[in-house]
Tab-separated table of C-alpha atoms in Angstrom:
chain	number	residue	atom	x	y	z
A	7	UNK	CA	-25.630	-29.009	87.081
A	8	UNK	CA	-26.074	-30.018	83.469
A	9	UNK	CA	-29.611	-31.279	83.829
A	10	UNK	CA	-31.196	-27.860	83.896
A	11	UNK	CA	-30.112	-26.756	80.406
A	12	UNK	CA	-31.117	-30.089	78.962
A	13	UNK	CA	-34.503	-29.853	80.629
A	14	UNK	CA	-34.947	-26.326	79.318
A	15	UNK	CA	-33.988	-27.467	75.816
A	16	UNK	CA	-36.482	-30.326	75.915
A	17	UNK	CA	-39.211	-28.084	77.244
A	18	UNK	CA	-38.575	-25.508	74.552
A	19	UNK	CA	-38.553	-28.208	71.863
A	20	UNK	CA	-41.824	-29.579	73.159
A	21	UNK	CA	-43.431	-26.177	73.131
A	22	UNK	CA	-42.301	-25.637	69.543
A	23	UNK	CA	-43.705	-28.985	68.446
A	24	UNK	CA	-46.994	-28.238	70.189
A	25	UNK	CA	-47.155	-24.703	68.809
A	26	UNK	CA	-50.466	-23.828	67.121
A	27	UNK	CA	-50.784	-23.234	63.394
A	28	UNK	CA	-50.616	-19.958	61.530
A	29	UNK	CA	-54.078	-19.040	62.677
A	30	UNK	CA	-52.989	-18.391	66.291
A	31	UNK	CA	-50.921	-15.279	66.634
A	32	UNK	CA	-48.186	-14.901	69.198
A	33	UNK	CA	-47.589	-18.601	69.816
A	34	UNK	CA	-44.871	-19.034	67.156
A	35	UNK	CA	-43.029	-16.042	68.545
A	36	UNK	CA	-43.017	-17.556	72.002
A	37	UNK	CA	-41.785	-20.871	70.680
A	38	UNK	CA	-38.942	-19.226	68.763
A	39	UNK	CA	-37.932	-17.168	71.809
A	40	UNK	CA	-37.786	-20.268	73.959
A	41	UNK	CA	-35.606	-22.062	71.419
A	42	UNK	CA	-33.083	-19.254	70.806
A	43	UNK	CA	-31.220	-19.305	74.184
A	44	UNK	CA	-30.829	-23.067	74.192
A	45	UNK	CA	-29.546	-23.606	70.577
A	46	UNK	CA	-26.395	-25.760	70.747
A	47	UNK	CA	-23.251	-24.449	68.951
A	48	UNK	CA	-21.422	-27.717	68.480
A	49	UNK	CA	-22.667	-31.252	68.031
A	50	UNK	CA	-26.205	-32.509	68.364
A	51	UNK	CA	-29.215	-31.869	66.154
A	52	UNK	CA	-29.993	-28.185	65.666
A	53	UNK	CA	-33.556	-28.576	64.379
A	54	UNK	CA	-35.874	-31.219	62.993
A	55	UNK	CA	-37.136	-28.844	60.224
A	56	UNK	CA	-35.317	-28.492	56.831
A	57	UNK	CA	-35.351	-25.193	54.890
A	58	UNK	CA	-37.484	-25.170	51.714
A	59	UNK	CA	-35.669	-25.743	48.428
A	60	UNK	CA	-35.468	-23.210	45.582
A	61	UNK	CA	-38.208	-24.870	43.466
A	62	UNK	CA	-40.492	-24.906	46.493
A	63	UNK	CA	-39.946	-21.182	47.032
A	64	UNK	CA	-40.647	-20.511	43.336
A	65	UNK	CA	-43.904	-22.479	43.482
A	66	UNK	CA	-44.871	-20.631	46.632
A	67	UNK	CA	-44.322	-17.257	44.918
A	68	UNK	CA	-46.156	-18.104	41.703
A	69	UNK	CA	-49.519	-17.181	43.101
A	70	UNK	CA	-48.240	-14.053	44.844
A	71	UNK	CA	-49.158	-10.799	43.026
A	72	UNK	CA	-46.268	-8.449	42.060
A	73	UNK	CA	-46.002	-4.978	43.467
A	74	UNK	CA	-46.473	-1.957	41.223
A	75	UNK	CA	-42.741	-1.127	41.204
A	76	UNK	CA	-41.665	-4.674	40.449
A	77	UNK	CA	-44.281	-4.948	37.710
A	78	UNK	CA	-42.973	-1.760	36.073
A	79	UNK	CA	-39.369	-3.005	36.191
A	80	UNK	CA	-40.312	-6.350	34.678
A	81	UNK	CA	-42.283	-4.728	31.851
A	82	UNK	CA	-39.322	-2.445	31.018
A	83	UNK	CA	-36.915	-5.381	30.981
A	84	UNK	CA	-39.222	-7.381	28.716
A	85	UNK	CA	-39.503	-4.432	26.346
A	86	UNK	CA	-35.710	-4.023	26.165
A	87	UNK	CA	-35.210	-7.737	25.553
A	88	UNK	CA	-37.780	-7.696	22.766
A	89	UNK	CA	-36.153	-4.673	21.098
A	90	UNK	CA	-32.698	-6.272	21.334
A	91	UNK	CA	-33.921	-9.516	19.800
A	92	UNK	CA	-35.586	-7.647	16.943
A	93	UNK	CA	-32.414	-5.631	16.284
A	94	UNK	CA	-30.247	-8.782	16.254
A	95	UNK	CA	-32.661	-10.465	13.861
A	96	UNK	CA	-32.573	-7.449	11.538
A	97	UNK	CA	-28.764	-7.246	11.589
A	98	UNK	CA	-28.436	-10.956	10.998
A	99	UNK	CA	-30.767	-10.697	8.026
A	100	UNK	CA	-28.606	-7.986	6.416
A	101	UNK	CA	-25.375	-9.898	7.068
A	102	UNK	CA	-26.858	-13.146	5.815
A	103	UNK	CA	-27.903	-11.574	2.544
A	104	UNK	CA	-24.411	-10.097	2.004
A	105	UNK	CA	-22.671	-13.372	2.812
A	106	UNK	CA	-24.963	-15.307	0.516
A	107	UNK	CA	-24.161	-12.902	-2.344
A	108	UNK	CA	-20.411	-13.395	-1.771
A	109	UNK	CA	-20.793	-17.142	-2.010
A	110	UNK	CA	-22.769	-16.871	-5.236
A	111	UNK	CA	-20.166	-14.497	-6.702
A	112	UNK	CA	-17.381	-16.962	-5.878
A	113	UNK	CA	-19.278	-19.834	-7.466
A	114	UNK	CA	-19.993	-17.716	-10.538
A	115	UNK	CA	-16.427	-16.476	-11.105
A	116	UNK	CA	-14.304	-19.358	-9.860
A	117	UNK	CA	-13.080	-21.716	-12.551
A	118	UNK	CA	-12.075	-25.130	-11.302
A	119	UNK	CA	-10.211	-25.871	-14.550
A	120	UNK	CA	-7.687	-23.080	-14.057
A	121	UNK	CA	-4.779	-25.494	-14.393
A	122	UNK	CA	-5.779	-26.135	-17.983
A	123	UNK	CA	-4.582	-22.661	-18.987
A	124	UNK	CA	-0.945	-23.805	-18.936
A	125	UNK	CA	0.090	-26.869	-20.849
A	126	UNK	CA	1.851	-29.672	-19.019
A	127	UNK	CA	4.714	-29.361	-21.495
A	128	UNK	CA	5.846	-26.173	-19.727
A	129	UNK	CA	7.354	-28.258	-16.943
A	130	UNK	CA	9.903	-30.977	-17.521
A	131	UNK	CA	8.271	-33.254	-14.956
A	132	UNK	CA	6.005	-33.121	-11.917
A	133	UNK	CA	8.983	-33.548	-9.592
A	134	UNK	CA	10.755	-30.652	-11.302
A	135	UNK	CA	7.620	-28.517	-10.987
A	136	UNK	CA	7.334	-29.265	-7.273
A	137	UNK	CA	11.021	-28.533	-6.680
A	138	UNK	CA	10.842	-25.164	-8.476
A	139	UNK	CA	7.761	-24.152	-6.498
A	140	UNK	CA	9.299	-25.165	-3.168
A	141	UNK	CA	12.499	-23.294	-3.983
A	142	UNK	CA	10.529	-20.159	-4.881
A	143	UNK	CA	8.624	-20.328	-1.585
A	144	UNK	CA	11.810	-20.827	0.429
A	145	UNK	CA	13.526	-17.909	-1.296
A	146	UNK	CA	10.486	-15.717	-0.617
A	147	UNK	CA	10.521	-16.653	3.077
A	148	UNK	CA	14.247	-15.917	3.353
A	149	UNK	CA	13.821	-12.570	1.640
A	150	UNK	CA	10.936	-11.614	3.943
A	151	UNK	CA	13.006	-12.447	7.031
A	152	UNK	CA	10.936	-15.496	8.070
A	153	UNK	CA	14.023	-17.645	8.551
A	154	UNK	CA	12.536	-20.160	10.985
A	155	UNK	CA	9.591	-20.859	8.671
A	156	UNK	CA	11.960	-21.360	5.720
A	157	UNK	CA	14.096	-23.806	7.713
A	158	UNK	CA	11.007	-25.761	8.766
A	159	UNK	CA	9.819	-25.951	5.153
A	160	UNK	CA	13.225	-27.226	4.025
A	161	UNK	CA	13.130	-29.984	6.632
A	162	UNK	CA	9.568	-31.086	5.866
A	163	UNK	CA	10.030	-31.008	2.084
A	164	UNK	CA	13.523	-32.574	2.223
A	165	UNK	CA	14.783	-29.657	0.133
A	166	UNK	CA	18.539	-29.204	0.285
A	167	UNK	CA	19.514	-25.525	0.395
A	168	UNK	CA	23.204	-24.630	0.387
A	169	UNK	CA	24.590	-22.300	3.004
A	170	UNK	CA	25.972	-20.088	0.226
A	171	UNK	CA	22.390	-19.526	-0.917
A	172	UNK	CA	21.135	-18.634	2.556
A	173	UNK	CA	24.052	-16.471	3.675
A	174	UNK	CA	23.191	-13.301	1.705
A	175	UNK	CA	19.609	-13.343	3.018
A	176	UNK	CA	20.771	-13.910	6.582
A	177	UNK	CA	23.173	-10.974	6.375
A	178	UNK	CA	20.645	-8.633	4.766
A	179	UNK	CA	17.966	-9.433	7.332
A	180	UNK	CA	20.419	-8.941	10.196
A	181	UNK	CA	21.351	-5.476	8.927
A	182	UNK	CA	17.729	-4.520	8.204
A	183	UNK	CA	16.660	-5.516	11.718
A	184	UNK	CA	19.408	-3.274	13.108
A	185	UNK	CA	18.244	-0.382	10.912
A	186	UNK	CA	14.668	-0.810	12.106
A	187	UNK	CA	16.025	-0.435	15.637
A	188	UNK	CA	17.936	2.696	14.473
A	189	UNK	CA	21.306	0.999	14.787
A	190	UNK	CA	23.593	2.156	11.972
A	191	UNK	CA	26.664	0.152	12.971
A	192	UNK	CA	26.126	-3.073	10.937
A	193	UNK	CA	25.014	-1.146	7.838
A	194	UNK	CA	28.036	1.165	7.980
A	195	UNK	CA	30.411	-1.784	8.323
A	196	UNK	CA	28.812	-3.476	5.323
A	197	UNK	CA	28.910	-0.290	3.211
A	198	UNK	CA	32.572	0.386	4.014
A	199	UNK	CA	33.576	-3.190	3.157
A	200	UNK	CA	31.747	-2.948	-0.202
A	201	UNK	CA	32.682	0.683	-0.942
A	202	UNK	CA	34.351	0.107	-4.301
A	203	UNK	CA	31.517	-1.996	-5.716
A	204	UNK	CA	28.926	0.490	-4.463
A	205	UNK	CA	30.774	3.305	-6.228
A	206	UNK	CA	30.674	1.316	-9.450
A	207	UNK	CA	26.882	1.234	-9.072
A	208	UNK	CA	26.799	5.008	-8.432
A	209	UNK	CA	25.298	4.253	-5.034
A	210	UNK	CA	25.025	6.929	-2.331
A	211	UNK	CA	24.306	4.428	0.456
A	212	UNK	CA	27.468	5.080	2.473
A	213	UNK	CA	26.983	8.861	2.368
A	214	UNK	CA	23.350	8.556	3.495
A	215	UNK	CA	24.385	6.351	6.392
A	216	UNK	CA	27.044	8.871	7.511
A	217	UNK	CA	24.540	11.708	7.103
A	218	UNK	CA	21.985	9.919	9.251
A	219	UNK	CA	24.572	9.299	11.962
A	220	UNK	CA	25.541	12.979	11.868
A	221	UNK	CA	21.882	13.969	12.222
A	222	UNK	CA	21.558	11.723	15.279
A	223	UNK	CA	24.479	13.584	16.835
A	224	UNK	CA	22.772	16.910	16.065
A	225	UNK	CA	19.615	15.680	17.792
A	226	UNK	CA	21.689	15.232	20.962
A	227	UNK	CA	21.908	18.989	21.453
A	228	UNK	CA	24.892	21.273	22.204
A	229	UNK	CA	26.560	18.514	24.232
A	230	UNK	CA	27.173	16.591	20.989
A	231	UNK	CA	28.442	19.568	18.970
A	232	UNK	CA	32.146	18.721	19.219
A	233	UNK	CA	31.473	15.070	18.426
A	234	UNK	CA	29.391	16.090	15.394
A	235	UNK	CA	32.157	18.371	14.111
A	236	UNK	CA	34.666	15.570	14.512
A	237	UNK	CA	32.409	13.100	12.695
A	238	UNK	CA	31.955	15.544	9.786
A	239	UNK	CA	35.360	14.420	8.500
A	240	UNK	CA	33.630	11.334	7.069
A	241	UNK	CA	31.972	13.585	4.476
A	242	UNK	CA	35.272	14.443	2.768
A	243	UNK	CA	35.191	11.605	0.162
A	244	UNK	CA	31.648	12.650	-0.825
A	245	UNK	CA	32.197	16.413	-1.033
A	246	UNK	CA	32.225	16.520	-4.824
A	247	UNK	CA	28.948	14.661	-5.349
A	248	UNK	CA	27.010	15.819	-2.267
A	249	UNK	CA	28.314	19.316	-1.679
A	250	UNK	CA	24.888	20.929	-1.253
A	251	UNK	CA	23.699	18.395	1.337
A	252	UNK	CA	26.914	18.750	3.322
A	253	UNK	CA	26.529	22.532	3.372
A	254	UNK	CA	22.997	22.171	4.746
A	255	UNK	CA	24.183	19.930	7.567
A	256	UNK	CA	27.049	22.286	8.447
A	257	UNK	CA	24.664	25.242	8.467
A	258	UNK	CA	22.418	23.496	10.983
A	259	UNK	CA	25.190	23.746	13.603
A	260	UNK	CA	24.378	27.471	13.961
A	261	UNK	CA	20.943	26.654	15.431
A	262	UNK	CA	22.149	23.808	17.614
A	263	UNK	CA	21.979	25.794	20.870
A	264	UNK	CA	18.534	27.183	20.047
A	265	UNK	CA	17.182	23.758	19.068
A	266	UNK	CA	16.838	22.310	15.583
A	267	UNK	CA	13.130	21.599	16.145
A	268	UNK	CA	12.316	25.312	15.792
A	269	UNK	CA	14.919	26.144	13.143
A	270	UNK	CA	14.826	26.154	9.319
A	271	UNK	CA	16.643	22.801	9.493
A	272	UNK	CA	13.897	20.947	11.348
A	273	UNK	CA	13.398	18.689	8.305
A	274	UNK	CA	16.665	16.957	9.191
A	275	UNK	CA	14.974	15.377	12.218
A	276	UNK	CA	12.168	13.812	10.185
A	277	UNK	CA	11.716	10.082	10.883
A	278	UNK	CA	11.164	9.441	7.178
A	279	UNK	CA	14.957	9.321	6.767
A	280	UNK	CA	14.978	5.906	8.486
A	281	UNK	CA	12.446	4.449	6.065
A	282	UNK	CA	14.413	5.924	3.176
A	283	UNK	CA	17.693	4.403	4.346
A	284	UNK	CA	16.057	0.961	4.666
A	285	UNK	CA	14.774	1.164	1.090
A	286	UNK	CA	18.131	2.406	-0.218
A	287	UNK	CA	20.048	-0.351	1.566
A	288	UNK	CA	17.672	-3.062	0.337
A	289	UNK	CA	17.850	-1.846	-3.263
A	290	UNK	CA	21.628	-1.385	-3.408
A	291	UNK	CA	22.452	-4.552	-1.458
A	292	UNK	CA	20.203	-6.692	-3.657
A	293	UNK	CA	21.700	-5.139	-6.780
A	294	UNK	CA	25.200	-5.762	-5.462
A	295	UNK	CA	24.491	-9.396	-4.572
A	296	UNK	CA	22.577	-10.151	-7.774
A	297	UNK	CA	19.211	-10.476	-6.023
A	298	UNK	CA	15.864	-8.962	-6.930
A	299	UNK	CA	14.357	-6.409	-4.557
A	300	UNK	CA	11.047	-8.269	-4.698
A	301	UNK	CA	10.952	-12.029	-4.435
A	302	UNK	CA	10.265	-13.948	-7.666
A	303	UNK	CA	7.258	-15.578	-5.994
A	304	UNK	CA	5.544	-12.267	-5.240
A	305	UNK	CA	6.278	-10.945	-8.738
A	306	UNK	CA	4.954	-14.128	-10.342
A	307	UNK	CA	1.825	-14.017	-8.199
A	308	UNK	CA	1.126	-10.375	-9.066
A	309	UNK	CA	1.753	-11.009	-12.760
A	310	UNK	CA	-0.492	-14.061	-12.710
A	311	UNK	CA	-3.357	-12.068	-11.194
A	312	UNK	CA	-3.141	-9.670	-14.157
A	313	UNK	CA	-2.544	-12.222	-16.905
A	314	UNK	CA	-4.780	-15.073	-15.774
A	315	UNK	CA	-8.145	-13.524	-16.772
A	316	UNK	CA	-6.769	-12.762	-20.246
A	317	UNK	CA	-5.408	-16.287	-20.619
A	318	UNK	CA	-8.735	-17.752	-19.550
A	319	UNK	CA	-10.517	-15.769	-22.277
A	320	UNK	CA	-7.943	-16.871	-24.869
A	321	UNK	CA	-8.377	-20.505	-23.827
A	322	UNK	CA	-12.146	-20.220	-24.215
A	323	UNK	CA	-11.798	-18.685	-27.717
A	324	UNK	CA	-9.310	-21.359	-28.824
A	325	UNK	CA	-11.621	-24.139	-27.646
A	326	UNK	CA	-14.660	-22.510	-29.259
A	327	UNK	CA	-13.018	-22.003	-32.646
A	328	UNK	CA	-10.963	-25.198	-32.450
A	329	UNK	CA	-7.742	-23.377	-33.238
A	330	UNK	CA	-5.279	-26.064	-32.273
A	331	UNK	CA	-1.613	-25.220	-32.532
A	332	UNK	CA	-2.053	-21.515	-31.815
A	333	UNK	CA	-0.479	-21.919	-28.400
A	334	UNK	CA	2.221	-24.513	-28.927
A	335	UNK	CA	5.346	-22.783	-27.577
A	336	UNK	CA	5.929	-23.387	-23.899
A	337	UNK	CA	8.016	-20.231	-23.411
A	338	UNK	CA	5.796	-17.836	-25.390
A	339	UNK	CA	2.225	-16.592	-24.996
A	340	UNK	CA	-0.152	-16.384	-27.965
A	341	UNK	CA	-0.684	-12.643	-27.405
A	342	UNK	CA	1.100	-9.849	-25.613
A	343	UNK	CA	-0.215	-9.050	-22.113
A	344	UNK	CA	0.604	-5.662	-20.595
A	345	UNK	CA	1.700	-6.080	-16.968
A	346	UNK	CA	2.629	-2.454	-16.270
A	347	UNK	CA	5.885	-0.614	-15.700
A	348	UNK	CA	6.429	-2.369	-12.374
A	349	UNK	CA	7.120	-5.644	-14.160
A	350	UNK	CA	9.611	-4.256	-16.674
A	351	UNK	CA	12.996	-5.806	-15.947
A	352	UNK	CA	14.799	-6.058	-19.282
A	353	UNK	CA	14.501	-4.941	-22.880
A	354	UNK	CA	12.477	-7.003	-25.344
A	355	UNK	CA	13.228	-7.102	-29.068
A	356	UNK	CA	10.710	-8.162	-31.711
A	357	UNK	CA	11.926	-8.994	-35.196
A	358	UNK	CA	10.633	-6.386	-37.685
A	359	UNK	CA	10.525	-9.024	-40.445
A	360	UNK	CA	8.777	-11.968	-38.787
A	361	UNK	CA	7.024	-9.858	-36.120
A	362	UNK	CA	8.074	-12.327	-33.435
A	363	UNK	CA	9.802	-11.769	-30.115
A	364	UNK	CA	13.369	-13.004	-30.084
A	365	UNK	CA	14.499	-15.722	-27.689
A	366	UNK	CA	17.589	-17.730	-26.832
A	367	UNK	CA	16.940	-20.080	-29.712
A	368	UNK	CA	16.165	-17.181	-32.067
A	369	UNK	CA	18.395	-14.283	-30.920
A	370	UNK	CA	18.650	-10.841	-32.553
A	371	UNK	CA	21.438	-10.441	-35.130
A	372	UNK	CA	23.086	-7.137	-36.066
A	373	UNK	CA	24.007	-6.821	-39.746
A	374	UNK	CA	27.007	-4.916	-41.128
A	375	UNK	CA	24.738	-2.055	-42.157
A	376	UNK	CA	23.521	-1.646	-38.561
A	377	UNK	CA	20.019	-3.062	-38.962
A	378	UNK	CA	18.903	-5.777	-36.537
A	379	UNK	CA	16.747	-8.784	-37.407
A	380	UNK	CA	16.204	-12.211	-35.889
A	381	UNK	CA	18.271	-15.263	-36.796
A	382	UNK	CA	15.280	-17.007	-38.361
A	383	UNK	CA	14.670	-13.979	-40.592
A	384	UNK	CA	18.350	-13.917	-41.557
A	385	UNK	CA	18.273	-17.569	-42.606
A	386	UNK	CA	15.173	-16.986	-44.738
A	387	UNK	CA	16.728	-13.978	-46.498
A	388	UNK	CA	19.871	-15.838	-47.600
A	389	UNK	CA	19.978	-16.262	-51.372
A	390	UNK	CA	22.926	-17.859	-53.105
A	391	UNK	CA	25.164	-17.514	-50.079
A	392	UNK	CA	24.547	-13.761	-49.929
A	393	UNK	CA	22.294	-11.684	-47.749
A	394	UNK	CA	20.608	-8.486	-48.838
A	395	UNK	CA	19.399	-6.253	-46.036
A	396	UNK	CA	15.603	-5.828	-46.219
A	397	UNK	CA	15.927	-2.137	-45.267
A	398	UNK	CA	18.867	-1.039	-47.432
A	399	UNK	CA	20.446	-2.336	-50.687
A	400	UNK	CA	23.652	-3.451	-48.969
A	401	UNK	CA	24.709	-7.023	-49.714
A	402	UNK	CA	26.826	-8.864	-47.174
A	403	UNK	CA	27.993	-12.205	-45.978
A	404	UNK	CA	25.535	-13.832	-43.535
A	405	UNK	CA	28.463	-14.954	-41.358
A	406	UNK	CA	29.328	-11.293	-40.668
A	407	UNK	CA	26.196	-10.841	-38.558
A	408	UNK	CA	26.788	-10.562	-34.812
A	409	UNK	CA	24.469	-11.606	-32.041
A	410	UNK	CA	23.180	-8.823	-29.792
A	411	UNK	CA	22.527	-9.304	-26.068
A	412	UNK	CA	20.281	-6.685	-24.533
């Protein structure tokens, strides 16, 4: 029973092997039709012919002419590729010229001897210099809220930072993070616990925090009206100093049912109040804790960017004219450099006699007549144990002068 299919398969295979070439039409079709019914599905050899590979098909098509449609498509693609390559080359040329100019500008303006502007005598030692710089960086990181980075720097630099130094920054950053999330609880607790010291600074931080909480209750609509009225009792200690602002908030209750968004009091819902409260808290908290609002590192960097070009010019003039000894004091610059109002932190007194800025070693001295001069000027004006004021004829004892601290 199984011999017939095998015989048919062999006969079909023989016919296919004996099939004529491409010149005889019809024979290949007959051979393929005789093979199709007898093709095995599992096992055995399906065919003795292997399909042509991809390179063979490419070589076979190389001599074949393209159709009109395919030729049009290929020409359009080649044109687009050429235009794209030309555009990229043009853009690269413009960018390359700009980048090359930046490099030349850096080489022209960068001074590798920038460290020579400051004398080595400014620092006590290299270890002391490194410790001061590391401490400034750590304080900057703490003040910016990058606590994990500061801790990692302390471990890698073996810098010992006391917990008392870190605690104020940790507390301030915790409260500021809560304020950024519009959570007034931690800030209110801190303000209430430091109420007396904030009043001594004439700070309105606690009132602004209560006002912002009251505004949040107003934003809740008529359902929060009774709660807002009850919370208004917190304004009683501030009624004398902030009467007008309290009246405005009480007047807004009239429009609560109609919606504050469309009332004359819509400015109370402005989101700028949150940014203002963050700035007020940072300023008052830093003032209360004896910290600067901006880190010393950022202030020093900004001041250096302004002063460094001037110092470089002075250094070049001193070297050109060989004026040694002009810049010998490690805590004083040879000329005055204006840094702007942003860098004004304390008063500066210059002696009207010697025309020099006073310092800890040469402090200002107030005479009995009320005029102020430096200690060095006072010592030079002493004659016979008596001192005559250079601005008035009053004679006095030099020991009667008192030091002034600005």
